[in-house]
XYZ file of C-alpha atoms in Angstrom:
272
model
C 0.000 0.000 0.000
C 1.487 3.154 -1.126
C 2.764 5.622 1.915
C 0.819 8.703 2.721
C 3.423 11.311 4.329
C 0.262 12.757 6.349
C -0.929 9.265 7.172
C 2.123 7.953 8.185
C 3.788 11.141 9.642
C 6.609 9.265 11.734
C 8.708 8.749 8.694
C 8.732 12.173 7.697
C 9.788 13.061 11.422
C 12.606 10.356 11.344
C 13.947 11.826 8.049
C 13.440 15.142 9.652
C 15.613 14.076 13.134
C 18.330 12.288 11.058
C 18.798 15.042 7.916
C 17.507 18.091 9.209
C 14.178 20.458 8.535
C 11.734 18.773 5.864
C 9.999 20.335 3.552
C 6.602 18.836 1.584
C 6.812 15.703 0.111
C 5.946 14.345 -3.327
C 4.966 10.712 -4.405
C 7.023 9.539 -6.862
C 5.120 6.377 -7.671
C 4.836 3.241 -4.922
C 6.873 3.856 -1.828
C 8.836 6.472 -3.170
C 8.624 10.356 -2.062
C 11.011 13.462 -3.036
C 11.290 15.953 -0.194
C 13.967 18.405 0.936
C 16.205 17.302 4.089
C 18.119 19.910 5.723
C 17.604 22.363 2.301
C 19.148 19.062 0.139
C 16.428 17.234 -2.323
C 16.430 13.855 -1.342
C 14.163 10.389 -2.185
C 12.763 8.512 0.883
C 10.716 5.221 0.860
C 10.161 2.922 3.137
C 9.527 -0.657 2.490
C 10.303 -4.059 3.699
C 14.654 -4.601 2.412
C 15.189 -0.898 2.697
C 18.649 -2.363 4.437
C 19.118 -5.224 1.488
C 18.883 -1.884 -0.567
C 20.996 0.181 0.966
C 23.466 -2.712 0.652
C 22.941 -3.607 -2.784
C 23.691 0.442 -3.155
C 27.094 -0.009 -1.835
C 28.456 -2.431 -3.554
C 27.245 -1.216 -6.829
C 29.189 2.502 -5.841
C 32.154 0.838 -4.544
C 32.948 -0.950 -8.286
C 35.210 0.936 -10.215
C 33.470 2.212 -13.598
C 30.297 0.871 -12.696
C 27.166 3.163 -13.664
C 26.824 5.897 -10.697
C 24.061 5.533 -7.846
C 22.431 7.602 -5.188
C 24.221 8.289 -2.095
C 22.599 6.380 1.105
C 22.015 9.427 3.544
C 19.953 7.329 5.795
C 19.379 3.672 6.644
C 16.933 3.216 9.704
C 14.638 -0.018 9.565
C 12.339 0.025 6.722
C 13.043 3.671 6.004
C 15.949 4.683 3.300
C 17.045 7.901 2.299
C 19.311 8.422 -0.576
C 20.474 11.776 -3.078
C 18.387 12.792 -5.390
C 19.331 12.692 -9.071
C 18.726 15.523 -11.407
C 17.749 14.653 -14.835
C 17.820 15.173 -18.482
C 16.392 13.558 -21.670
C 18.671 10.450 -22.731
C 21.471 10.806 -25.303
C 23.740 8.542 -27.461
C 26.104 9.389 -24.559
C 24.052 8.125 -21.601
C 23.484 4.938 -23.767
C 27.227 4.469 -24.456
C 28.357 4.882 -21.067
C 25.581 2.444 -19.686
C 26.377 0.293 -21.754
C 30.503 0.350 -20.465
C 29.592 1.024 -17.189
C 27.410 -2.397 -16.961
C 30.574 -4.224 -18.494
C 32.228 -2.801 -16.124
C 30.365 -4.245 -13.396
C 30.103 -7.102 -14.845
C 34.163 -7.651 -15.113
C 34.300 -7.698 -11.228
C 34.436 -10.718 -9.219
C 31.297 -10.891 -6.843
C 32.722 -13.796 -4.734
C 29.637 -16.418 -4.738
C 26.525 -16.685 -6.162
C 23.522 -15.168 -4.764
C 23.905 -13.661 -1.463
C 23.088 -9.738 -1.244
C 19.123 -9.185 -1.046
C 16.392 -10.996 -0.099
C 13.978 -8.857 -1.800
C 13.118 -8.048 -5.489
C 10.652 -5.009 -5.498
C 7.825 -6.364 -2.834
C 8.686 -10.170 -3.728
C 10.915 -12.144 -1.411
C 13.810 -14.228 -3.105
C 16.221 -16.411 -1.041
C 19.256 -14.793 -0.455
C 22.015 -17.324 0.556
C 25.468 -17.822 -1.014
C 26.075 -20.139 -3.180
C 29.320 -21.289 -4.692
C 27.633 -23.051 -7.483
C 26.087 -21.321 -10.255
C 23.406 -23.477 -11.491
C 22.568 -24.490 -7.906
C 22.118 -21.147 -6.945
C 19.766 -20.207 -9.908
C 17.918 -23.428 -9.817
C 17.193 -23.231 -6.334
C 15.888 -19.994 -6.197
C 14.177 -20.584 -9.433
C 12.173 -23.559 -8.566
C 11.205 -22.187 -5.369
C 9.309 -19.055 -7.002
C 8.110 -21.558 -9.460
C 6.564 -23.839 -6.521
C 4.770 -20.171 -5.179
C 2.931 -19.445 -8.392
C 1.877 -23.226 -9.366
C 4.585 -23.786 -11.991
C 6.897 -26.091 -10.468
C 6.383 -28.869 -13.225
C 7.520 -26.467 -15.791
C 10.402 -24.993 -14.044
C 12.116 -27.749 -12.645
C 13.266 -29.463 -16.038
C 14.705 -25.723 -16.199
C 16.434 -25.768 -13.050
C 18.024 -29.459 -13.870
C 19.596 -28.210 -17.282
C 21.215 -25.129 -15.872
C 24.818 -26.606 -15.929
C 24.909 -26.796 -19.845
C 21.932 -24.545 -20.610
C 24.798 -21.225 -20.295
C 28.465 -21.142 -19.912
C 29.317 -19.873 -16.283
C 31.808 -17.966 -15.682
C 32.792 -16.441 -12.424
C 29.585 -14.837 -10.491
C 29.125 -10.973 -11.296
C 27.931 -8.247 -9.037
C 24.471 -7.254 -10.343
C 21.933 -4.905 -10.161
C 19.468 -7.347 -9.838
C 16.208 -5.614 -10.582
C 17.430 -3.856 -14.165
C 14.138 -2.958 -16.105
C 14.207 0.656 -17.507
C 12.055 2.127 -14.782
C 15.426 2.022 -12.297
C 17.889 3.191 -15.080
C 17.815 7.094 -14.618
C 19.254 9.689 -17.357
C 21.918 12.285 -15.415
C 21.827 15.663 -15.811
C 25.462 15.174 -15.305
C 25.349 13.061 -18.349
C 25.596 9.830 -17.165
C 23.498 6.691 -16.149
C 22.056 5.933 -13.000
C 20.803 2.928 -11.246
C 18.439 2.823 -8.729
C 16.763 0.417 -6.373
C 18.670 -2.961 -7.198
C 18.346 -6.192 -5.794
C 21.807 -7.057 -5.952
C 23.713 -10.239 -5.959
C 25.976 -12.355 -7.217
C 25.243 -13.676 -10.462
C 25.294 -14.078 -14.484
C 25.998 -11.171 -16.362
C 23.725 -11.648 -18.882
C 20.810 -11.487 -16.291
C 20.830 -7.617 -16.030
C 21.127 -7.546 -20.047
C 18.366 -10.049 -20.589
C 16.070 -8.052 -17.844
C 17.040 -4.904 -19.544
C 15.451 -6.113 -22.497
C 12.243 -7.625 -20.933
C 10.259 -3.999 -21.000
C 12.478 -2.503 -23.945
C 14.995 -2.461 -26.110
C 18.424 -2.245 -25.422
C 20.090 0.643 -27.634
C 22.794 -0.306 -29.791
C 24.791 1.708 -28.881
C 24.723 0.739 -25.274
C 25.775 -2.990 -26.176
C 28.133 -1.795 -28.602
C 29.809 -0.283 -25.716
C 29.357 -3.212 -23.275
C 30.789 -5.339 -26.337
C 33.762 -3.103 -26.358
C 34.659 -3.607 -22.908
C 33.202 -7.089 -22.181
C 32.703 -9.504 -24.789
C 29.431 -11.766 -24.891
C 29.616 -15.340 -25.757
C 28.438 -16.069 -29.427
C 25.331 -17.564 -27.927
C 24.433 -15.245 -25.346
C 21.080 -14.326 -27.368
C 19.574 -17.878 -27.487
C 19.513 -17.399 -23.712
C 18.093 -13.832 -22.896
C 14.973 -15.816 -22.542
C 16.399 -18.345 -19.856
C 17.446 -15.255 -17.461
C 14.228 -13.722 -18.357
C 12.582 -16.528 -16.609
C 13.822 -15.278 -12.975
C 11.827 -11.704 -13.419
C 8.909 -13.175 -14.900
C 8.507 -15.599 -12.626
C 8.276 -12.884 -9.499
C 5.760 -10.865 -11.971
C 4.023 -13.979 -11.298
C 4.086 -14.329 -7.781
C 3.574 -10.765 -7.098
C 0.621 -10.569 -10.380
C -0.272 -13.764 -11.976
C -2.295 -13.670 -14.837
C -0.413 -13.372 -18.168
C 2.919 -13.291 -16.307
C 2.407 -17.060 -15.221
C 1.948 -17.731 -19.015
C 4.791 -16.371 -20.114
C 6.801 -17.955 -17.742
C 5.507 -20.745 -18.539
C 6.015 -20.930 -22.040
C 9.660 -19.861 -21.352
C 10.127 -22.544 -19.064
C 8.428 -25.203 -21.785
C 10.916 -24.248 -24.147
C 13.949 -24.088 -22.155
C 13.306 -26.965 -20.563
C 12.723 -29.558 -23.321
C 15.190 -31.490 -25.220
C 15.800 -29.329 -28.122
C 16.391 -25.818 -26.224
């Protein structure tokens, strides 16, 4: 249920306490609200993984060329604060440099699979550490299957992981990459916002990227430039588009669990 900053006042006080005089707030869609802080624009929500968040934030700033994010400001419970980000209308530039900015990320070692949060959006996803790739994906695969009734069709999914993709070492990732947390900089530059980040396959943020749009040319040209793809690598933008549609299905149902499904038929049968 989206927050009301006159219904639920304390939030607004606890910003207020921690960052200094507030000034009115403005939805930006969900959770999300843009106020001022101590004269400074800043976006609060507050939601269940507001820590995983913040976390996920971290990691994501502390990788060297990776695409910029908000500042945390404040981390209290189920309340984050972070900057705000000034924007412009997207360029050939912002593409480019998303596009070498995700490679960039991508290049880094995350240490083990999964791990990071246990939240994507409102839909919890099991967060533990893996060392094994396909366990890790299959795992937490088959158990959103088993929550939205398609365990039958997953599970041959889950079992052919190991030669379904190559697997290199695990990736930091965004997580949650769909357009709507990809913002255009006023600074001229990309910006990521609320990820669900973890260790994983870097072709999961490019295959969610192109779930709800197109990825520009000239933004995989880029990521090309700095981090090849495997020859393959778009006979499988479906298989990593399984994870996201699957918690569209748990969180909405209706033509979400038939994608997935068909997804998972195909992947899962003898010829995919």
């Amino acid at each position: 249920m989206p927050l009301s900053p006159g219904g639920l006042g304390s939030w607004v006080e606890r910003v207020g306490a921690a960052l200094g005089a507030t000034g009115p707030a403005r939805a930006l869609g969900g959770s999300a609200w843009r106020l001022t802080a101590g004269g400074v624009p800043v976006v609060a929500k507050v939601a269940p993984g507001a820590a995983d968040e913040a976390a996920g934030l971290r990691v994501l700033a502390a990788v060297a060329g990776a695409p910029a994010v908000p500042e945390v400001l404040l981390c209290d419970g189920d309340l984050l604060v972070t900057s705000w980000v000034d924007q412009a209308p997207a360029t050939a530039a912002h593409h480019e440099r998303l596009g070498a900015g995700l490679a960039a990320l991508h290049s880094a070692n995350a240490g083990a699979w999964g791990g990071g949060s246990g939240w994507i959006g409102r839909c919890r996803v099991d967060p533990r550490p893996d060392a094994d790739g396909p366990r890790f994906y299959g795992r937490r695969l088959v158990d959103l299957a088993a929550r939205c009734g398609l365990r039958a069709e997953v599970e041959p999914v889950a079992a052919r992981l190991g030669y379904l993709a190559p697997w290199p070492a695990p990736a930091p990732l965004h997580g949650d990459l769909w357009w709507g947390n990809v913002l255009w900089g006023a600074d001229g530059g990309p910006w990521l916002v609320d990820p669900s980040q973890h260790g994983g396959h870097p072709e999961e943020d490019l295959a969610m990227l192109a779930l709800f749009g197109d990825v520009p040319v000239r933004a995989l040209a880029a990521y090309r430039e700095v981090r090849p793809l495997d020859g393959d690598w778009e006979r499988r933008v479906g298989l990593w588009q399984l994870y996201p549609l699957l918690v569209h299905a748990v969180l909405f149902g209706g033509a979400y669990r038939s994608r997935a499904a068909a997804v998972a038929r195909h992947y899962g049968g003898p010829r995919s």
